Coordinates of C-alpha atoms in Angstrom, one line a residue:
M12 CA 49.4 126.7 105.2
R13 CA 51.8 123.9 106.2
T14 CA 51.2 120.6 104.6
P15 CA 51.6 117.3 106.5
A16 CA 54.6 116.5 104.4
A17 CA 56.3 119.8 105.2
S18 CA 55.5 119.3 108.9
A19 CA 57.2 115.9 108.8
R20 CA 60.3 117.3 107.1
T21 CA 60.8 120.2 109.5
P22 CA 61.9 118.1 112.5
L23 CA 64.4 116.3 110.3
R24 CA 66.0 119.6 109.2
S25 CA 66.1 120.8 112.8
R26 CA 68.0 117.8 113.9
R27 CA 70.8 118.4 111.4
P28 CA 73.5 120.7 112.8
E29 CA 74.1 124.0 110.9
W30 CA 77.6 122.9 110.0
A31 CA 76.4 119.7 108.4
G32 CA 75.9 121.1 104.9
R33 CA 75.5 119.3 101.6
N34 CA 79.2 119.0 100.9
Y35 CA 80.0 117.8 104.4
L36 CA 77.3 115.1 104.1
L37 CA 78.5 114.0 100.6
L38 CA 82.1 113.8 101.8
T39 CA 81.2 111.8 104.9
A40 CA 79.1 109.3 102.9
A41 CA 81.8 108.8 100.3
A42 CA 84.4 108.4 103.0
I43 CA 82.3 105.7 104.7
I44 CA 82.1 103.8 101.4
T45 CA 85.7 103.9 100.5
N46 CA 86.8 103.0 104.1
L47 CA 84.6 99.9 104.0
G48 CA 86.5 98.7 100.9
T49 CA 90.0 100.0 101.6
H50 CA 90.5 98.6 105.1
G51 CA 89.7 95.1 103.8
A52 CA 91.7 95.6 100.6
L53 CA 94.9 96.5 102.5
I54 CA 94.8 93.1 104.3
A55 CA 93.8 91.4 101.1
A56 CA 96.9 92.8 99.2
A57 CA 99.3 91.4 101.9
F58 CA 97.7 88.0 101.9
A59 CA 97.5 87.9 98.1
V60 CA 101.3 88.2 98.1
L61 CA 101.7 85.5 100.7
Q62 CA 99.2 83.1 99.0
S63 CA 101.1 83.5 95.7
G64 CA 104.3 82.2 97.4
G65 CA 105.8 85.5 98.5
D66 CA 107.5 86.2 101.8
G67 CA 107.8 89.2 104.1
G68 CA 110.2 90.9 101.7
D69 CA 107.7 90.6 98.9
V70 CA 104.9 92.0 101.1
G71 CA 107.2 94.9 101.8
L72 CA 107.9 95.5 98.1
V73 CA 104.2 95.6 97.2
A74 CA 103.5 98.0 100.1
A75 CA 106.4 100.2 99.0
A76 CA 105.1 100.2 95.4
R77 CA 101.9 101.8 96.7
T78 CA 103.7 104.4 98.8
L79 CA 106.5 105.4 96.4
P80 CA 104.2 107.1 93.8
L81 CA 102.3 108.6 96.7
V82 CA 105.4 110.4 97.8
L83 CA 106.5 111.3 94.3
F84 CA 103.2 112.9 93.2
L85 CA 101.8 114.4 96.4
L86 CA 103.2 117.9 95.9
I87 CA 102.0 118.0 92.3
G88 CA 98.6 116.8 93.5
G89 CA 98.3 119.5 96.1
A90 CA 99.2 122.3 93.6
V91 CA 96.7 120.9 91.1
A92 CA 93.9 120.7 93.7
D93 CA 94.4 124.4 94.5
R94 CA 94.3 125.3 90.8
I95 CA 91.3 123.4 89.5
P96 CA 88.0 122.4 91.3
R97 CA 89.0 119.9 94.0
H98 CA 86.1 117.6 93.4
R99 CA 87.2 116.9 89.8
V100 CA 90.6 115.8 91.1
M101 CA 88.9 113.6 93.7
V102 CA 86.7 111.9 91.1
A103 CA 89.5 111.3 88.7
A104 CA 91.6 109.8 91.4
N105 CA 88.7 107.5 92.5
A106 CA 88.3 106.4 88.8
L107 CA 92.0 105.4 88.7
N108 CA 91.8 103.5 92.0
C109 CA 88.7 101.7 90.8
V110 CA 90.4 100.5 87.6
S111 CA 93.7 99.5 89.3
Q112 CA 92.0 97.6 92.2
G113 CA 89.6 96.0 89.7
A114 CA 92.5 94.7 87.6
F115 CA 94.3 93.5 90.8
A116 CA 91.2 91.6 91.8
L117 CA 90.9 89.9 88.3
L118 CA 94.6 89.0 88.5
V119 CA 94.3 87.4 91.9
L120 CA 91.0 85.6 91.0
A121 CA 92.6 84.3 87.8
G122 CA 95.3 82.7 89.8
D123 CA 99.2 82.9 90.0
P124 CA 99.7 86.7 90.1
Q125 CA 103.3 87.8 89.5
L126 CA 105.0 90.0 92.0
W127 CA 105.8 92.7 89.4
Q128 CA 102.1 92.8 88.3
M129 CA 100.9 93.3 91.8
M130 CA 103.5 96.1 92.3
V131 CA 102.4 97.9 89.2
L132 CA 98.8 97.9 90.1
T133 CA 99.4 99.0 93.7
A134 CA 101.6 101.8 92.3
L135 CA 98.7 103.0 90.2
C136 CA 96.5 103.0 93.4
G137 CA 99.2 105.0 95.2
T138 CA 99.3 107.5 92.4
G139 CA 95.5 108.0 92.7
Q140 CA 95.9 108.6 96.4
A141 CA 98.6 111.2 95.8
F142 CA 96.2 113.3 93.9
F143 CA 93.2 112.5 96.0
S144 CA 94.5 113.2 99.5
P145 CA 95.4 116.9 99.3
A146 CA 92.2 117.6 97.3
A147 CA 90.1 115.7 99.8
E148 CA 91.6 117.4 102.9
G149 CA 91.3 120.8 101.3
M150 CA 87.7 120.1 100.4
L151 CA 86.7 118.9 103.9
L152 CA 88.4 121.8 105.6
S153 CA 86.7 124.3 103.4
S154 CA 83.3 122.6 103.9
V155 CA 83.1 123.5 107.6
S156 CA 83.1 126.9 109.3
G157 CA 82.4 128.3 112.7
E158 CA 83.3 127.4 116.3
Q159 CA 82.0 123.8 115.9
A160 CA 84.7 122.9 113.3
S161 CA 86.4 120.5 115.6
R162 CA 83.1 118.7 116.3
A163 CA 82.4 118.4 112.6
F164 CA 85.9 116.9 112.0
A165 CA 85.5 114.5 114.9
L166 CA 82.1 113.3 113.6
F167 CA 83.5 112.9 110.1
R168 CA 86.4 110.8 111.4
M169 CA 84.0 108.8 113.6
A170 CA 82.0 107.9 110.6
M171 CA 85.1 107.2 108.5
H172 CA 86.7 105.0 111.2
G173 CA 83.4 103.3 112.0
A174 CA 83.4 102.1 108.4
G175 CA 87.0 101.0 108.9
I176 CA 85.9 98.7 111.7
G177 CA 83.5 96.9 109.6
G178 CA 85.8 96.9 106.6
A179 CA 88.8 95.4 108.5
A180 CA 86.7 92.7 110.3
L181 CA 84.7 91.8 107.1
G182 CA 87.9 91.8 105.0
G183 CA 89.7 89.4 107.3
A184 CA 86.7 87.1 107.4
M185 CA 86.2 87.2 103.6
I186 CA 89.9 86.5 102.9
A187 CA 89.6 83.4 105.1
A188 CA 86.4 82.3 103.5
V189 CA 86.7 83.2 99.8
G190 CA 90.2 84.6 99.3
P191 CA 91.6 88.0 98.8
G192 CA 90.5 88.5 95.2
W193 CA 86.9 89.2 96.1
V194 CA 87.9 91.7 98.8
L195 CA 89.9 93.6 96.2
A196 CA 86.9 93.5 93.8
I197 CA 84.6 95.0 96.5
D198 CA 87.2 97.8 97.0
A199 CA 87.1 98.6 93.3
A200 CA 83.3 98.9 93.4
A201 CA 83.5 101.1 96.5
F202 CA 85.8 103.5 94.7
A203 CA 83.3 103.7 91.8
L204 CA 80.4 104.5 94.1
A205 CA 82.3 107.0 96.2
G206 CA 83.5 108.8 93.0
A207 CA 79.9 109.1 91.8
L208 CA 79.0 110.8 95.1
R209 CA 81.9 113.2 95.0
A210 CA 81.0 114.3 91.5
F211 CA 78.0 116.2 93.1
L212 CA 80.2 118.3 95.4
D213 CA 79.6 122.1 95.1
V214 CA 82.7 124.2 94.8
S215 CA 80.9 127.5 94.0
H216 CA 81.8 128.9 97.5
I217 CA 85.5 128.6 96.7
A218 CA 86.8 131.7 95.0
E219 CA 88.5 131.1 91.6
R220 CA 92.3 131.4 91.6
A221 CA 93.7 134.5 90.0
G222 CA 95.8 133.8 86.9
G223 CA 99.5 134.2 87.3
G224 CA 102.4 131.9 88.2
G225 CA 102.7 128.3 87.2
L226 CA 103.0 125.1 89.0
L227 CA 106.4 125.9 90.5
S228 CA 105.2 129.2 91.8
D229 CA 102.3 127.4 93.5
L230 CA 104.7 125.0 95.1
R231 CA 106.9 127.8 96.3
E232 CA 103.9 129.5 97.9
G233 CA 102.9 126.3 99.6
W234 CA 106.4 125.8 100.9
Q235 CA 106.5 129.3 102.4
E236 CA 103.3 128.6 104.2
F237 CA 104.7 125.3 105.4
I238 CA 108.2 126.3 106.5
G239 CA 107.1 129.5 108.2
R240 CA 105.2 127.7 110.9
P241 CA 107.5 125.7 113.3
W242 CA 104.6 123.7 114.8
L243 CA 103.7 122.5 111.3
W244 CA 107.1 121.4 109.9
S245 CA 108.3 119.9 113.3
I246 CA 105.2 117.7 113.6
V247 CA 105.4 116.7 110.0
A248 CA 109.1 115.7 110.5
Q249 CA 108.0 113.7 113.6
F250 CA 105.4 111.9 111.6
S251 CA 107.8 111.1 108.8
I252 CA 109.4 108.7 111.3
V253 CA 106.2 107.6 113.1
V254 CA 104.3 106.8 109.9
A255 CA 107.3 104.9 108.5
L256 CA 107.6 102.8 111.6
V257 CA 103.9 102.1 112.0
G258 CA 103.6 101.4 108.2
A259 CA 106.3 98.8 108.3
A260 CA 104.8 97.2 111.5
E261 CA 101.2 97.0 110.1
S262 CA 101.9 96.3 106.4
V263 CA 104.7 93.8 106.9
Y264 CA 105.3 92.5 110.4
G265 CA 101.6 92.4 111.5
P266 CA 100.5 89.9 108.8
L267 CA 103.6 87.8 109.4
V268 CA 103.1 87.7 113.2
A269 CA 99.4 86.9 112.6
Q270 CA 100.3 84.0 110.2
D271 CA 103.1 82.6 112.5
H272 CA 101.5 83.1 115.9
L273 CA 97.8 84.1 115.8
G274 CA 96.3 81.8 113.2
G275 CA 96.2 83.9 110.0
A276 CA 94.1 86.7 108.4
R277 CA 91.0 86.6 110.7
P278 CA 92.7 87.5 114.0
W279 CA 94.8 90.2 112.3
G280 CA 91.6 91.6 110.8
L281 CA 90.1 91.6 114.3
A282 CA 93.1 93.5 115.7
L283 CA 92.8 96.1 113.0
A284 CA 89.1 96.3 113.7
A285 CA 90.0 97.0 117.4
F286 CA 92.1 99.9 116.2
G287 CA 89.0 101.1 114.3
V288 CA 86.9 100.8 117.4
G289 CA 89.6 102.9 119.2
T290 CA 89.5 105.6 116.6
L291 CA 85.7 105.6 116.9
A292 CA 86.0 106.1 120.7
G293 CA 88.6 108.7 120.3
A294 CA 86.5 110.7 117.8
F295 CA 83.5 110.5 120.2
L296 CA 85.8 111.8 123.0
M297 CA 86.9 114.7 120.9
M298 CA 83.3 115.7 120.1
R299 CA 82.9 116.2 123.9
W300 CA 86.3 117.7 124.7
K301 CA 87.8 120.9 123.3
P302 CA 91.3 121.4 124.8
R303 CA 92.6 125.0 124.7
R304 CA 96.2 123.9 123.8
M305 CA 95.3 121.7 120.9
L306 CA 98.7 120.6 119.7
L307 CA 100.1 119.9 123.1
V308 CA 97.2 117.5 123.9
G309 CA 97.4 116.0 120.4
T310 CA 101.1 115.4 120.6
L311 CA 100.8 113.7 124.0
G312 CA 98.3 111.4 122.3
V313 CA 101.1 110.1 119.9
F314 CA 103.0 108.2 122.6
P315 CA 100.5 105.3 122.8
I316 CA 101.0 104.7 119.1
A317 CA 104.1 102.7 120.0
L318 CA 102.0 100.1 121.8
P319 CA 101.0 97.9 118.8
S320 CA 104.7 97.5 117.7
A321 CA 105.5 96.5 121.3
A322 CA 102.6 94.0 121.4
L323 CA 103.7 92.4 118.1
A324 CA 107.3 92.2 119.4
V325 CA 106.3 90.1 122.5
P326 CA 104.1 88.8 120.7
L327 CA 100.8 89.1 122.7
D328 CA 97.8 86.9 121.9
V329 CA 94.9 88.4 119.8
V330 CA 93.2 89.8 123.0
G331 CA 96.4 91.7 124.1
L332 CA 97.2 92.8 120.6
S333 CA 93.6 94.1 120.1
A334 CA 93.8 96.0 123.4
A335 CA 97.0 97.7 122.3
M336 CA 95.5 98.5 118.9
F337 CA 92.4 100.0 120.6
V338 CA 94.4 102.3 122.8
S339 CA 96.5 103.3 119.8
G340 CA 93.3 104.1 117.9
V341 CA 92.0 106.4 120.7
A342 CA 95.3 108.2 120.9
I343 CA 95.8 108.8 117.2
E344 CA 92.3 110.3 117.0
V345 CA 93.0 112.7 119.8
F346 CA 95.9 113.9 117.8
G347 CA 94.0 113.7 114.5
V348 CA 91.1 116.0 115.4
A349 CA 93.5 118.5 117.1
W350 CA 95.7 118.5 114.0
M351 CA 92.8 119.0 111.6
T352 CA 91.3 121.8 113.7
T353 CA 94.6 123.6 113.8
L354 CA 95.0 123.4 110.0
H355 CA 91.5 124.8 109.6
Q356 CA 92.2 127.6 112.0
E357 CA 95.7 128.6 110.8
I358 CA 96.0 128.0 107.1
P359 CA 94.3 130.3 104.4
E360 CA 91.6 128.5 102.4
D361 CA 93.3 129.0 99.0
K362 CA 96.5 127.3 100.2
L363 CA 94.9 124.4 102.1
S364 CA 95.6 121.7 99.5
R365 CA 99.2 122.7 98.9
V366 CA 99.9 122.8 102.7
S367 CA 98.1 119.5 103.0
A368 CA 100.4 118.1 100.2
Y369 CA 103.5 119.2 102.1
D370 CA 102.1 117.6 105.2
W371 CA 101.3 114.3 103.4
F372 CA 104.6 114.4 101.6
G373 CA 106.7 114.9 104.7
S374 CA 104.7 112.4 106.7
T375 CA 104.9 109.6 104.0
A376 CA 108.3 110.3 102.5
M377 CA 110.1 107.6 104.4
L378 CA 107.2 105.0 104.2
P379 CA 108.4 103.4 100.9
L380 CA 111.9 102.9 102.3
S381 CA 110.6 101.5 105.6
T382 CA 108.3 99.0 104.1
A383 CA 110.9 97.9 101.5
L384 CA 113.5 97.5 104.2
A385 CA 111.2 95.7 106.7
G386 CA 112.0 92.3 105.3
P387 CA 115.8 92.8 105.2
A388 CA 115.7 94.4 108.7
E389 CA 113.9 91.3 110.0
S390 CA 116.7 89.1 108.5
L391 CA 119.5 91.3 109.9
F392 CA 118.2 92.1 113.4
G393 CA 115.3 89.7 113.9
R394 CA 111.6 90.5 113.9
R395 CA 111.3 91.1 117.6
E396 CA 114.3 93.5 117.7
A397 CA 113.0 95.5 114.8
L398 CA 109.6 95.9 116.4
W399 CA 111.0 96.9 119.8
G400 CA 113.3 99.4 117.9
S401 CA 110.2 100.9 116.2
A402 CA 108.3 101.4 119.5
T403 CA 111.3 103.1 121.1
L404 CA 111.9 105.5 118.2
I405 CA 108.2 106.5 118.2
V406 CA 108.5 107.5 121.9
I407 CA 111.8 109.4 121.3
V408 CA 110.7 111.5 118.3
T409 CA 107.4 112.4 120.1
A410 CA 109.3 113.6 123.1
L411 CA 111.6 115.7 120.9
V412 CA 108.7 117.6 119.2
L413 CA 107.4 118.7 122.6
L414 CA 110.5 120.9 122.8
V415 CA 109.0 123.2 120.1
P416 CA 107.3 126.2 121.8
D417 CA 104.5 126.5 119.3
V418 CA 103.6 122.9 119.8
R419 CA 103.2 123.5 123.5
N420 CA 101.6 126.9 123.4
L421 CA 99.4 127.3 120.3
T422 CA 95.9 127.8 121.5
R423 CA 92.4 127.6 120.1
R424 CA 90.9 130.9 118.7
T425 CA 87.4 132.0 118.0
K426 CA 88.0 132.8 114.4
R427 CA 89.9 131.1 111.7
V428 CA 93.2 132.8 110.8
A429 CA 93.9 133.8 107.3
G430 CA 96.6 136.4 107.7
P431 CA 100.3 136.3 106.7
V432 CA 102.9 134.1 108.3
D433 CA 104.9 135.8 111.1
G434 CA 107.4 133.4 112.5
G435 CA 105.0 130.8 113.8
A436 CA 101.2 130.9 113.5
A437 CA 99.5 133.3 111.1
L438 CA 98.4 136.7 112.5
P439 CA 94.7 136.9 113.3
D440 CA 92.6 139.6 111.6
T441 CA 91.2 141.0 114.9
A442 CA 92.1 141.1 118.5
A443 CA 89.1 138.9 119.2
A444 CA 90.7 136.1 117.3
M445 CA 93.4 135.9 120.0
R446 CA 90.8 134.9 122.7
P447 CA 90.2 131.1 123.2
T448 CA 86.8 129.9 122.5
A449 CA 84.5 129.0 125.4
V450 CA 84.5 125.4 126.3
T451 CA 81.1 124.4 124.9
D452 CA 79.7 121.2 123.4
G453 CA 82.3 120.6 120.7
R454 CA 85.9 119.3 121.4
P455 CA 89.2 118.8 119.6
D456 CA 93.4 114.4 112.7
R457 CA 96.2 113.1 111.5
S458 CA 95.3 109.9 109.7
G459 CA 93.8 112.1 107.0
T460 CA 90.7 112.0 104.9

């Protein structure tokens, strides 16, 4: 006999898609929490430097201090995440981020933070991210299966970026109202709560790694998977330049333009929130659209990422800048879901974190240099010229990657590929895997998890 309580629960279960399992829901909830805190904290860090008497060069140094350890430790983080349970790596990284951001908050609230202190604390935060990112991406990719993977990734990113909208807007408003220190404190609390949720992730479905080679052997295996796929290394090479240029524009030039021409932190926070709205719209679009040539469509979506740099170069008012950020957000999400779906389809599960680490490493390798040199480049060439140069280079490298045949021709398959590398994409297990999926209700990520 069915009880009233059971009857009430059944419709709720029926509404949840089959692919939205326990791990997926925990990962999504934790991502929402951390994005609420982090998007505001990134703005807060820049304005903490400016309010302590620093200039554009100092903002760039603090941003570089975050990204340098990210680059240095990413490959190790990816190998570790494929060796031990990924959720343990994620929780440990969240704990480190909580402590470092909490200390940064106390330093700012106490008054007169020194540049070297802010650099050390942001470096610790970057170290945590280096271990977290490959583990998180591998965990998310392994938590979804079936033909609706792209829809699952799009919904995850929609939730993540939706939280970013609120985080950026709230962060900008709070910095203007109570200062950056409290925003950093909220970010520390968000890391603590998200880490607690991630501690409950279930990794029993992931087969234990067989004993054997050490860390260097794992890194070599990941490199073979990475270099054997032209579509993979060419797009990562492209993004090593794109991410560097966008990072310098948003971490250094954006806050400076906002302070000099737009009125401070609040309008810059609104512009970043518009980017978040764009990513939300892009994720919704990719839930309804499933392009057959995923990477071709995704790469075409990279061209509009040049718009914010151009808008800052003019500079446009907050409405124009927000419009450019919105379009950029839609575009990067078109690429992002296509990229994540391709990785899920082409990369074996036991190598996901290592391949993800090479992806993250290549994409962020030039970021510390670009953020550190943003201030000197402004002094040497001028801010407007540096921003126009950034926009032009983004267009050029994106056009070049379209020359790679695999980028233009790799197609969606009905089954995830887990075979050996053969020149480009991995070989499918069956002939059926070569057939594209029917265009149903799911549709085609690069910004990561």
